[in-house]
Tab-separated table of C-alpha atoms and ligand atoms in Angstrom:
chain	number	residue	atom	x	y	z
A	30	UNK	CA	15.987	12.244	-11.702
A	31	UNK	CA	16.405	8.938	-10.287
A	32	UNK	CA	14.305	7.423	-7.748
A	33	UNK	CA	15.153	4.192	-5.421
A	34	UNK	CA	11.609	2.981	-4.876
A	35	UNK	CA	10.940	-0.170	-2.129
A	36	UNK	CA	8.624	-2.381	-1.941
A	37	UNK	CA	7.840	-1.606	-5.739
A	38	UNK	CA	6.730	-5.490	-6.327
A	39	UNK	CA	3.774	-4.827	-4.154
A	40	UNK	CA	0.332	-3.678	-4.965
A	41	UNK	CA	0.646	0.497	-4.717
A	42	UNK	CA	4.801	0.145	-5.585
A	43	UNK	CA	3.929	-1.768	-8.747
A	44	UNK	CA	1.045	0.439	-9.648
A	45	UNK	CA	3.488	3.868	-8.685
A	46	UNK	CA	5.727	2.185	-10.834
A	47	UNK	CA	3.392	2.228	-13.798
A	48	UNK	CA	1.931	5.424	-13.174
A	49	UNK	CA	5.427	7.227	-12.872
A	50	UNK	CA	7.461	5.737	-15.789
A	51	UNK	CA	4.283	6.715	-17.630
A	52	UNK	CA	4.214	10.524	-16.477
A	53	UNK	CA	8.192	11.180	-15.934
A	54	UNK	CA	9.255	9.217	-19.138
A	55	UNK	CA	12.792	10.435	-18.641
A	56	UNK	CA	13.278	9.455	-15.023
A	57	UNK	CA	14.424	6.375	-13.881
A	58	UNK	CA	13.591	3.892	-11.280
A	59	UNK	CA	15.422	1.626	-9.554
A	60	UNK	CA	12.672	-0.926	-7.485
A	61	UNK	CA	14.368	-2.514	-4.702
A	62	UNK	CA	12.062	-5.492	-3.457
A	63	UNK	CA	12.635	-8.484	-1.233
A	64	UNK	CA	9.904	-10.649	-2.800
A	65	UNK	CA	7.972	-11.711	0.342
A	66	UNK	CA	4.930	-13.671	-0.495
A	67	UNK	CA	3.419	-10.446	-1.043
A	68	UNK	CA	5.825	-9.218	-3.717
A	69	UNK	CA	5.008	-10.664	-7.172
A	70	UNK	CA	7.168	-9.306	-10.249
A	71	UNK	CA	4.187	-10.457	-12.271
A	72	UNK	CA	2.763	-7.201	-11.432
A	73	UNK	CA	5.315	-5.139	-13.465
A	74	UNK	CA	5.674	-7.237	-16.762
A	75	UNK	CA	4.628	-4.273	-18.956
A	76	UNK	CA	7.356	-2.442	-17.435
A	77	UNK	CA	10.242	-4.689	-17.310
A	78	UNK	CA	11.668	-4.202	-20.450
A	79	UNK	CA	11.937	-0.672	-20.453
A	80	UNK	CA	15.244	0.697	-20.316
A	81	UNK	CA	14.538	3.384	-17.073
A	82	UNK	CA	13.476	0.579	-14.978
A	83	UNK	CA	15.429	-1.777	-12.932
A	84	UNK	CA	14.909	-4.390	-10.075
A	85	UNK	CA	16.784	-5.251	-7.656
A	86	UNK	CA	15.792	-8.528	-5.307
A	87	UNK	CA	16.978	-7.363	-1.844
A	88	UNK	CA	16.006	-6.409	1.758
A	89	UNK	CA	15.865	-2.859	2.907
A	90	UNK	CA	17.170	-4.207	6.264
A	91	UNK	CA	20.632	-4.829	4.236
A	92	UNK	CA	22.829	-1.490	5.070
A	93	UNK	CA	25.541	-2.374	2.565
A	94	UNK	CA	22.866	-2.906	-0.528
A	95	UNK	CA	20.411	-0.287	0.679
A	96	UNK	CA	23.529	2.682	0.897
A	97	UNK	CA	25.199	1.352	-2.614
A	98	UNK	CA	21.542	2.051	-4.384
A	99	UNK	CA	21.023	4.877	-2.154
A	100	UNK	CA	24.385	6.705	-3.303
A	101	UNK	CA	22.690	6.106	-7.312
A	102	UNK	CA	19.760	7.780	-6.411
A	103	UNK	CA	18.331	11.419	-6.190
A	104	UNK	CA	15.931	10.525	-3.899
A	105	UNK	CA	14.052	7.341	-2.224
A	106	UNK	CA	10.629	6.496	-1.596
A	107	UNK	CA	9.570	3.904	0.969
A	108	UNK	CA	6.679	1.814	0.021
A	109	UNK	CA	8.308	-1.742	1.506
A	110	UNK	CA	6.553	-3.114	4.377
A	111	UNK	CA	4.957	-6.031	5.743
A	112	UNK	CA	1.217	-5.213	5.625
A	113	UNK	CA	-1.417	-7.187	6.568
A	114	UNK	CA	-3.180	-6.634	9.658
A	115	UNK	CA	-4.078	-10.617	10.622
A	116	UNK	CA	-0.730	-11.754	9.701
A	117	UNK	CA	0.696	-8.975	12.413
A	118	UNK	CA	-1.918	-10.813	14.260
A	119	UNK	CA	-0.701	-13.552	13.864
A	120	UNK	CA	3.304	-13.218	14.420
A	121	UNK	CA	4.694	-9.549	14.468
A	122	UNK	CA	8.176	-10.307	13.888
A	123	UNK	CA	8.490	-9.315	10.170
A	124	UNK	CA	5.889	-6.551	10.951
A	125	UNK	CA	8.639	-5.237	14.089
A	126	UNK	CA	12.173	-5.932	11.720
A	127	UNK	CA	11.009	-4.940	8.127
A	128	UNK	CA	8.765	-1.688	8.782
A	129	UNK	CA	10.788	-0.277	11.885
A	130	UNK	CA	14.448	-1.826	11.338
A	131	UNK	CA	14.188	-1.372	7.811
A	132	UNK	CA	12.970	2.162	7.839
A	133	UNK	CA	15.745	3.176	10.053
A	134	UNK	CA	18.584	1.116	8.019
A	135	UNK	CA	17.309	3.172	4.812
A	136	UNK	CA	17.399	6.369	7.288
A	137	UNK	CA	20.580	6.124	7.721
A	138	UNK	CA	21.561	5.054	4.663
A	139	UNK	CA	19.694	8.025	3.175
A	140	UNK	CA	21.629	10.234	5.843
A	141	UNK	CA	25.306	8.704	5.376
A	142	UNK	CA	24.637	9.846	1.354
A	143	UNK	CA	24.570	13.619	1.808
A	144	UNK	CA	21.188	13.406	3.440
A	145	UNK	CA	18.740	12.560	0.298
A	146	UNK	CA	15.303	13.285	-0.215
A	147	UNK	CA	13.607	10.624	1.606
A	148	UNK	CA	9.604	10.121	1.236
A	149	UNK	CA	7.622	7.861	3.724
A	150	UNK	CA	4.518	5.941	2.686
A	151	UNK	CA	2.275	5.433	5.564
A	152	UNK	CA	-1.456	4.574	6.646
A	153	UNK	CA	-4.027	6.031	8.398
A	154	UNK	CA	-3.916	2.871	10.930
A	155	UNK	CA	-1.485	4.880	13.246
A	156	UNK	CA	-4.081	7.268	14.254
A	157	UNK	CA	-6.172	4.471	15.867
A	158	UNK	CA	-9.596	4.192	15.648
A	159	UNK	CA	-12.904	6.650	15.375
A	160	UNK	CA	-16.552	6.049	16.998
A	161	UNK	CA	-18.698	6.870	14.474
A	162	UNK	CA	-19.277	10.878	15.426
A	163	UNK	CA	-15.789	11.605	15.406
A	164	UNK	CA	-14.007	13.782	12.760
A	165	UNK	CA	-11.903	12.367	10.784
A	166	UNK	CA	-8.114	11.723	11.383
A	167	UNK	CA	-5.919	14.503	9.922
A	168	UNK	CA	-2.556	15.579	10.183
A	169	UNK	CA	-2.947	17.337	13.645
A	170	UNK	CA	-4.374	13.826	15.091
A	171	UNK	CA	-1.998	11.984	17.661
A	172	UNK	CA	-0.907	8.609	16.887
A	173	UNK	CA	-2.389	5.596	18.718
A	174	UNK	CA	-2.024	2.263	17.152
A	175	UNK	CA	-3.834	-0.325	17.970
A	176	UNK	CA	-2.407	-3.630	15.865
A	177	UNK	CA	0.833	-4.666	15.406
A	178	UNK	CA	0.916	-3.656	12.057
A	179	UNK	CA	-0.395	-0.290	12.883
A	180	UNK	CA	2.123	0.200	15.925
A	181	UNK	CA	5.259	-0.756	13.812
A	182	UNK	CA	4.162	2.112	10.957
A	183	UNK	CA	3.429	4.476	13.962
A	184	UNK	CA	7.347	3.661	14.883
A	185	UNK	CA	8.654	4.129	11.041
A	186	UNK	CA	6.377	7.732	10.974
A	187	UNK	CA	8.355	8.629	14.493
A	188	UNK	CA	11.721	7.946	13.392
A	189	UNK	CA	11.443	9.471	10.157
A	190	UNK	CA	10.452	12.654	11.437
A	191	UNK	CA	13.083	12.540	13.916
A	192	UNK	CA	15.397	12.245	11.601
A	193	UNK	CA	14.085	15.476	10.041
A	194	UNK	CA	14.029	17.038	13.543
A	195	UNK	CA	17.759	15.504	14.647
A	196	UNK	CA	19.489	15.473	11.314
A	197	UNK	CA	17.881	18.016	8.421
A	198	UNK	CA	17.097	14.870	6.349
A	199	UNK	CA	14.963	16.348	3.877
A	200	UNK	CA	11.851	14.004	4.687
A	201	UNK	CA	8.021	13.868	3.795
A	202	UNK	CA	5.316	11.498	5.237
A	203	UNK	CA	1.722	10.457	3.315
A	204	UNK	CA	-0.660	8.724	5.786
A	205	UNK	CA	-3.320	7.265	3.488
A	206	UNK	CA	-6.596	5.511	3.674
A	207	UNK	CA	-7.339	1.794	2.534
A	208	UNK	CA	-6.531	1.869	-1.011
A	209	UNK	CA	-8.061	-0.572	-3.818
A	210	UNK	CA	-7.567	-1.227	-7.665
A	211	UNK	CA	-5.585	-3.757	-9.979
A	212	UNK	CA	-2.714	-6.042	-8.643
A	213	UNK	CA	-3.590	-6.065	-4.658
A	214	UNK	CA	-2.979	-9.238	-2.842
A	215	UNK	CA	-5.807	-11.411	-2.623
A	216	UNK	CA	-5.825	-11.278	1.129
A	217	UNK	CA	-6.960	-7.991	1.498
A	218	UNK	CA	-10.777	-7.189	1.929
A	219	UNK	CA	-11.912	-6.410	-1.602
A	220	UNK	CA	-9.865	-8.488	-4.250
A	221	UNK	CA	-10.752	-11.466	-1.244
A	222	UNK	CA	-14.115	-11.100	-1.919
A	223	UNK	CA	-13.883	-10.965	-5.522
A	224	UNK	CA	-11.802	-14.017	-6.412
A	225	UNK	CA	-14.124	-16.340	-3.945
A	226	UNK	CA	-17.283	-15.461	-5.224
A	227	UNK	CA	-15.035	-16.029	-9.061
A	228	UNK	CA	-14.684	-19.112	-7.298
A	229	UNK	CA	-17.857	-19.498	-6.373
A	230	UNK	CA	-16.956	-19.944	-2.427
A	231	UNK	CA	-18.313	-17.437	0.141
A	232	UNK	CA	-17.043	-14.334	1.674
A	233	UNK	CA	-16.061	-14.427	5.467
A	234	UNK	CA	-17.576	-10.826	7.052
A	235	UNK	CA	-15.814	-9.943	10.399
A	236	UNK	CA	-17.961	-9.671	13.396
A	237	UNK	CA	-21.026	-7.308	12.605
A	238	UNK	CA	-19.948	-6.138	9.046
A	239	UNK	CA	-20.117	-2.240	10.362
A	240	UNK	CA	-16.407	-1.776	10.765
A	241	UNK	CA	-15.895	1.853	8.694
A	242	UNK	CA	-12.922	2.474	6.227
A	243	UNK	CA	-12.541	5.503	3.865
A	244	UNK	CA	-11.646	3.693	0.120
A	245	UNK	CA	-9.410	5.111	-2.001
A	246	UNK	CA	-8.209	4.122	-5.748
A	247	UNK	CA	-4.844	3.375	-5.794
A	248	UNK	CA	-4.024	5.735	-8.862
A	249	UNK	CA	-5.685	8.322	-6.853
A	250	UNK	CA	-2.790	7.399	-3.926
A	251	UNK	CA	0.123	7.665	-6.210
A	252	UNK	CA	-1.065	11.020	-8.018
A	253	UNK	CA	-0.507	12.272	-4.365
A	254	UNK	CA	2.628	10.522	-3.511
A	255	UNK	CA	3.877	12.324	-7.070
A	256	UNK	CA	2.630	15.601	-5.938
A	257	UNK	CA	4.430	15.113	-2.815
A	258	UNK	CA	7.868	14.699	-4.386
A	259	UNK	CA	7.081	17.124	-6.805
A	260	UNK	CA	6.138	19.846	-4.183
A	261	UNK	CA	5.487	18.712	-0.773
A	262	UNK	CA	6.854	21.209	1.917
A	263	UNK	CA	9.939	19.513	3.237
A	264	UNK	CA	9.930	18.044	7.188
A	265	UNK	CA	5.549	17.952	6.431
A	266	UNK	CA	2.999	15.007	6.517
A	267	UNK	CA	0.150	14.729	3.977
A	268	UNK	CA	-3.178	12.724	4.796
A	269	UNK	CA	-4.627	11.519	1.841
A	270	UNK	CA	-8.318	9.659	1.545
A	271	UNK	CA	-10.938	8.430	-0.601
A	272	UNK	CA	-13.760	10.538	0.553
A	273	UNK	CA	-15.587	7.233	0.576
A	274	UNK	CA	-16.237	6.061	4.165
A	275	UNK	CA	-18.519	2.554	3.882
A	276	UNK	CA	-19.326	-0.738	6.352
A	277	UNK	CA	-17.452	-4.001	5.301
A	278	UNK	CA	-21.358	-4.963	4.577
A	279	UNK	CA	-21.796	-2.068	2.052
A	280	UNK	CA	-19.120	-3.098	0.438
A	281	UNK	CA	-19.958	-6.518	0.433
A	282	UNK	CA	-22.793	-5.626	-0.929
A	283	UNK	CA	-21.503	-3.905	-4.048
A	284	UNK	CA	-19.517	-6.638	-4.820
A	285	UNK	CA	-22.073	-9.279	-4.297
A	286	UNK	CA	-24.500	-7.150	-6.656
A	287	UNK	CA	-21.673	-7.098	-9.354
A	288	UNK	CA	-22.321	-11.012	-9.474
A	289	UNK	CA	-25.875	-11.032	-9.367
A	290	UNK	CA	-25.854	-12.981	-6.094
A	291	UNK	CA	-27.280	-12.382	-2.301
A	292	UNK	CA	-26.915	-12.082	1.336
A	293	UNK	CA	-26.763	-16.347	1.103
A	294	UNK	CA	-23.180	-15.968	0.270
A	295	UNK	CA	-22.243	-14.020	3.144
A	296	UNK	CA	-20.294	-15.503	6.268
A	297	UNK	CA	-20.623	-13.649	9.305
A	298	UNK	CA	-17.093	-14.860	11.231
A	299	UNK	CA	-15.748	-14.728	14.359
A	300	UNK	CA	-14.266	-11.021	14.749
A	301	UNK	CA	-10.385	-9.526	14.050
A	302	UNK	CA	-9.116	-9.398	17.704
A	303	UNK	CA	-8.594	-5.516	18.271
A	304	UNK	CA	-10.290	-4.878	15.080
A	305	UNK	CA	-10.027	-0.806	14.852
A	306	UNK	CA	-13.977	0.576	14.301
A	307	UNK	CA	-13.496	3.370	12.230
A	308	UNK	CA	-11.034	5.116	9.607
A	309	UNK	CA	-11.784	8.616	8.168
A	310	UNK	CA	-9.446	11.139	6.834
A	311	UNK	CA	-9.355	14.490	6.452
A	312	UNK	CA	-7.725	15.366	3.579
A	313	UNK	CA	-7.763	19.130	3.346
A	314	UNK	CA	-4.267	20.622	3.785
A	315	UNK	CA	-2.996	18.775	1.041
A	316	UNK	CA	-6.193	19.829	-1.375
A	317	UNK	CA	-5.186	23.546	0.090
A	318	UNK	CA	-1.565	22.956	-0.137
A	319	UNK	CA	-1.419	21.200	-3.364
A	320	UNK	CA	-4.310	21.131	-5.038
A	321	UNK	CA	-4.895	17.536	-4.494
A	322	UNK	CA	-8.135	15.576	-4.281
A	323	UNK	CA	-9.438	12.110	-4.978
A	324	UNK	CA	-10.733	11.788	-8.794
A	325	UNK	CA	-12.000	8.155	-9.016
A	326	UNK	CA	-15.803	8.215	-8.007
A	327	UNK	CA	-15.813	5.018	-5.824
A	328	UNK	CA	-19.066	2.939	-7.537
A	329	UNK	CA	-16.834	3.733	-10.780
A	330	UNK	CA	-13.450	2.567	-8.872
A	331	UNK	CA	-14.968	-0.711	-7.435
A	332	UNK	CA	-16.759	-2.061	-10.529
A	333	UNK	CA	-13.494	-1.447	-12.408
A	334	UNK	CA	-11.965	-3.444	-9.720
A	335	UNK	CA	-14.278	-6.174	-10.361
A	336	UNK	CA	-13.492	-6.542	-14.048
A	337	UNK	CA	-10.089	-6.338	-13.558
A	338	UNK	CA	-9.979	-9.231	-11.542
A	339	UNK	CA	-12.591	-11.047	-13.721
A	340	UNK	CA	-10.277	-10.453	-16.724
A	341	UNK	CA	-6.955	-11.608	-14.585
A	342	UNK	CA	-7.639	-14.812	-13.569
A	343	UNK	CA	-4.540	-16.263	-14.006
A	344	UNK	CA	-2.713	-13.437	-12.126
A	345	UNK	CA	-4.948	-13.870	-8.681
A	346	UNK	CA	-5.083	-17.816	-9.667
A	347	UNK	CA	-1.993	-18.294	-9.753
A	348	UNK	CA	-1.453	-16.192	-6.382
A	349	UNK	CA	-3.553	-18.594	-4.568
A	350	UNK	CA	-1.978	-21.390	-5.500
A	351	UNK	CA	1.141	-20.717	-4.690
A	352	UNK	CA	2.308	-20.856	-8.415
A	353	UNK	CA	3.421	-16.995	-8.366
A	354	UNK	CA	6.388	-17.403	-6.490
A	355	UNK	CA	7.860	-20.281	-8.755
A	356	UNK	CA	7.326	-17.686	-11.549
A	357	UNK	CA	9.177	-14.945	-9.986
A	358	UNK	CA	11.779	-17.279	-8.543
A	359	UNK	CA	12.711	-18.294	-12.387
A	360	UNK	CA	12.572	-14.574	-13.447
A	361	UNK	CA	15.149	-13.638	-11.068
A	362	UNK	CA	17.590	-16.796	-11.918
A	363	UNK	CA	17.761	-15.529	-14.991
A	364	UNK	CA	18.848	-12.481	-14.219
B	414	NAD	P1	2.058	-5.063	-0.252
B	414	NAD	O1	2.023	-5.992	0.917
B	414	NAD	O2	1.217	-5.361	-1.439
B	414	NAD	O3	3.561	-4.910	-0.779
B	414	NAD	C1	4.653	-4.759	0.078
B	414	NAD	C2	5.929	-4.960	-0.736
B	414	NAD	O4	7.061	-4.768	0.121
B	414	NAD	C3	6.063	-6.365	-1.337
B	414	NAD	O5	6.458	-6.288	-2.684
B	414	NAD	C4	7.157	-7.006	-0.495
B	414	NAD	O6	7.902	-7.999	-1.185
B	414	NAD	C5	8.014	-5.802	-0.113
B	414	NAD	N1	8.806	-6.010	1.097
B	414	NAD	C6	8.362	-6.487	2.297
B	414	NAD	N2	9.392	-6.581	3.160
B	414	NAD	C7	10.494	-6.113	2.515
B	414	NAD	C8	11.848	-5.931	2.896
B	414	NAD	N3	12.288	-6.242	4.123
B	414	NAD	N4	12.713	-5.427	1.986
B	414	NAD	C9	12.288	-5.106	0.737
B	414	NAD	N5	11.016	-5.275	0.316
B	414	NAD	C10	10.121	-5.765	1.192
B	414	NAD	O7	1.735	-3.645	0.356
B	414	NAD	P2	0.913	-2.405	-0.238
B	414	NAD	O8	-0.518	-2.583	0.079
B	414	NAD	O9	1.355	-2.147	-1.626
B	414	NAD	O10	1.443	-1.233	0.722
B	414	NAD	C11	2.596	-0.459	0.364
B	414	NAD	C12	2.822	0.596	1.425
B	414	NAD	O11	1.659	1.422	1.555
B	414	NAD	C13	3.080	0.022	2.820
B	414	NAD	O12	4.064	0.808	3.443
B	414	NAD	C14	1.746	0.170	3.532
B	414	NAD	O13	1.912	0.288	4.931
B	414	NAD	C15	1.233	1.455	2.907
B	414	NAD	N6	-0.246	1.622	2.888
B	414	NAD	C16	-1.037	0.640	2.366
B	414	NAD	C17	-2.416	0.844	2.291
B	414	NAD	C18	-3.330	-0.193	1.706
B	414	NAD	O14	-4.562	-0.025	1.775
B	414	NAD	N7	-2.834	-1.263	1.089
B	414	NAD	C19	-2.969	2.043	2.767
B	414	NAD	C20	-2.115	3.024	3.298
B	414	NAD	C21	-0.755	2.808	3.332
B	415	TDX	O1	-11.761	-11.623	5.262
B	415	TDX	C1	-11.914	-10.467	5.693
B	415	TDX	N1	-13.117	-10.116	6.266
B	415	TDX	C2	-13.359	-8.879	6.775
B	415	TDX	O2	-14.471	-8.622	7.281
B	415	TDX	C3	-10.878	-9.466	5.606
B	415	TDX	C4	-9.553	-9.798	4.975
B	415	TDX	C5	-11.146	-8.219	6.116
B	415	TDX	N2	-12.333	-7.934	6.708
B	415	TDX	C6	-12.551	-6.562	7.251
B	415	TDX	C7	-11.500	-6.080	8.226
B	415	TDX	C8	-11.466	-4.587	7.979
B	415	TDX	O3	-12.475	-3.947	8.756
B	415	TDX	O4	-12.483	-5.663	6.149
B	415	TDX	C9	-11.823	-4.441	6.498
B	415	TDX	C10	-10.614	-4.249	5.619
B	415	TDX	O5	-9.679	-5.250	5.959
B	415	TDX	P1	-8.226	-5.351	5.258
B	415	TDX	O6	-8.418	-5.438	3.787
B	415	TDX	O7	-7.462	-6.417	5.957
B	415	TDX	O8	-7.644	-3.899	5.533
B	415	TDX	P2	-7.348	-3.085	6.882
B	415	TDX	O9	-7.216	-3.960	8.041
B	415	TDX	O10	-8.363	-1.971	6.957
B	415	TDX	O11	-5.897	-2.477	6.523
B	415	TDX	C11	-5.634	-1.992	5.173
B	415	TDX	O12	-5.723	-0.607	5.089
B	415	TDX	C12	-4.698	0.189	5.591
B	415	TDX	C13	-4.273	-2.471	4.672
B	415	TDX	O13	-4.173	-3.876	4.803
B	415	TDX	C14	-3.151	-1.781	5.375
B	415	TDX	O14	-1.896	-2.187	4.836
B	415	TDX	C15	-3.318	-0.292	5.202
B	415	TDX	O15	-2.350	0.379	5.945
């Protein structure tokens, strides 16, 4: 089997990466990754070298490049996106051409090769958001994004499954909760937090600190994306969580306990501008289905988390300096 993974320079791609070469020793993997600013090859050194692994620095909004890998591949699995919530904030361009256009170029390019097996990685974003009596999202929820970010995925979910619906491309969606562990960007809530109190700065809390999300460990993500491929029913969607719903404060609690310091280093800051209350999932059909259910305990998860990025300074250092992207730059001259 050979799988065109995108996006595989990321935090979950990098970590699927890992995990799969790992448990399907003789599959291989081709990782197809434009290096954005949040792509860092750094994150896949102890895999480089082995000889059912290749990268390829490239865009999935390139038809020609995306159908030539496409045609070597058994089947493709869509983790590239632009992902951060401010940044879509910010400027939704990227957000609008790589997780929409680029979905639909490898759609097609997935279709124009005798339709392969194409899976989708999405969030639970594109549900909206819950008040704090609601059930959780699941897969019978309807969509209703409420970012940028959140409205491009909701597009890439749609026109994956109509290319199920239109064309018989054999397709599967996973909408998963906010996922933590080893290698995520340092803009992102948790490893945030972490590397400024390493750095002895404080952490900035949005608005009241009681915004809800439902953590997940990334391995715990990928063991589902696996089970997915392996037996996911064709044209279905999976919802996969943490089981672990907690404030921003809890959290930032946790992690300021880990370093023996106090509420002093909190910043309460001016709120995200739509900033969606609560996420919750559901994850039932695919523990019926498949048998699948989140492993990591999350106090377990989290201080793991911590030491990881306590142990990997240079990695996250190097990240906020800007250094990281000279270092990949020379990797992939050499190549
Ligand atoms: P990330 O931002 O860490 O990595 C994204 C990767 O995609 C980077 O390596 C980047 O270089 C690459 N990329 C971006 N644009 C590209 C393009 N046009 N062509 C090729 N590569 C491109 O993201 P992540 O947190 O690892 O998320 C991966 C996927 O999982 C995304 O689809 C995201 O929506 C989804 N997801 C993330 C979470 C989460 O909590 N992080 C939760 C649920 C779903
Ligand atoms: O500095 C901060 N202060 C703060 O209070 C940051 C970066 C975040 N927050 C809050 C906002 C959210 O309520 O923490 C929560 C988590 O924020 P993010 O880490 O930015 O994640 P979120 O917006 O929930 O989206 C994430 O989960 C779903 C990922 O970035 C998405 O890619 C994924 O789809």
């Amino acid at each position: 089997m050979k799988l065109l993974i995108t996006g595989g320079a990321g935090f979950i791609g990098s970590n699927f990466i890992r995990y799969y070469l790992k448990n399907h020793p003789s599959d291989q993997i081709i990782n197809l990754d434009k290096l954005t600013y949040a792509g860092n090859l750094e994150n896949l050194k102890d895999v480089e070298k082995n000889p059912n692994y290749k990268f390829i620095k490239g865009d999935i909004c390139d038809f020609d490049l995306v159908s030539k890998l496409v045609k070597e591949a058994d089947e493709i699995i869509n983790f590239a996106a632009e992902t951060h919530v401010d940044r879509s904030i910010l400027d939704s361009g990227d957000f609008v051409r790589t997780n929409i256009e680029g979905t639909r170029t490898l759609l097609d390019a997935a279709k124009s090769n005798d339709n392969k097996r194409f899976h989708h990685i999405s969030t639970d974003e594109v549900f909206g958001s819950l008040e704090p009596k609601d059930a959780p999202f699941s897969e019978k929820t309807s969509y209703d994004p409420r970012s940028p970010y959140s409205a491009s995925k909701a597009a890439s979910d749609h026109l994956v499954r109509s290319y199920y619906h239109t064309f018989g491309l054999p397709i599967t969606i996973s909408n998963c909760s906010n996922n933590y562990g080893p290698f995520q960007f340092p803009e992102k809530l948790i490893p945030f937090f972490i590397t400024n109190l390493l750095e002895g700065k404080k952490v900035p809390l949005y608005g009241d600190g009681l915004n809800v999300r439902d953590w997940i460990h990334v391995d715990d993500h990928n063991r589902g994306v696996d089970l997915i491929l392996q037996k996911g029913k064709i044209g279905e969607t999976y919802c996969l969580g943490g089981a672990s719903e907690k404030t921003n404060l809890e959290i930032t609690k946790f992690i300021l306990n880990e370093f023996g310091k106090g509420d002093e280093m909190i910043e309460y800051i001016k709120d995200r501008a739509g900033h969606d209350r609560r996420y919750a999932i559901d994850f039932s059909k695919i523990k019926k289905e498949l048998g699948w259910e989140p492993q990591v305990k999350f106090a377990d998860g989290l201080k793991q988390t911590v030491e990881w990025y306590r142990d990997n300074q240079d990695w996250w250092k190097k990240i906020k300096s800007g250094e990281y992207q000279d270092y990949y730059k020379k990797q992939y001259e050499k190549r």
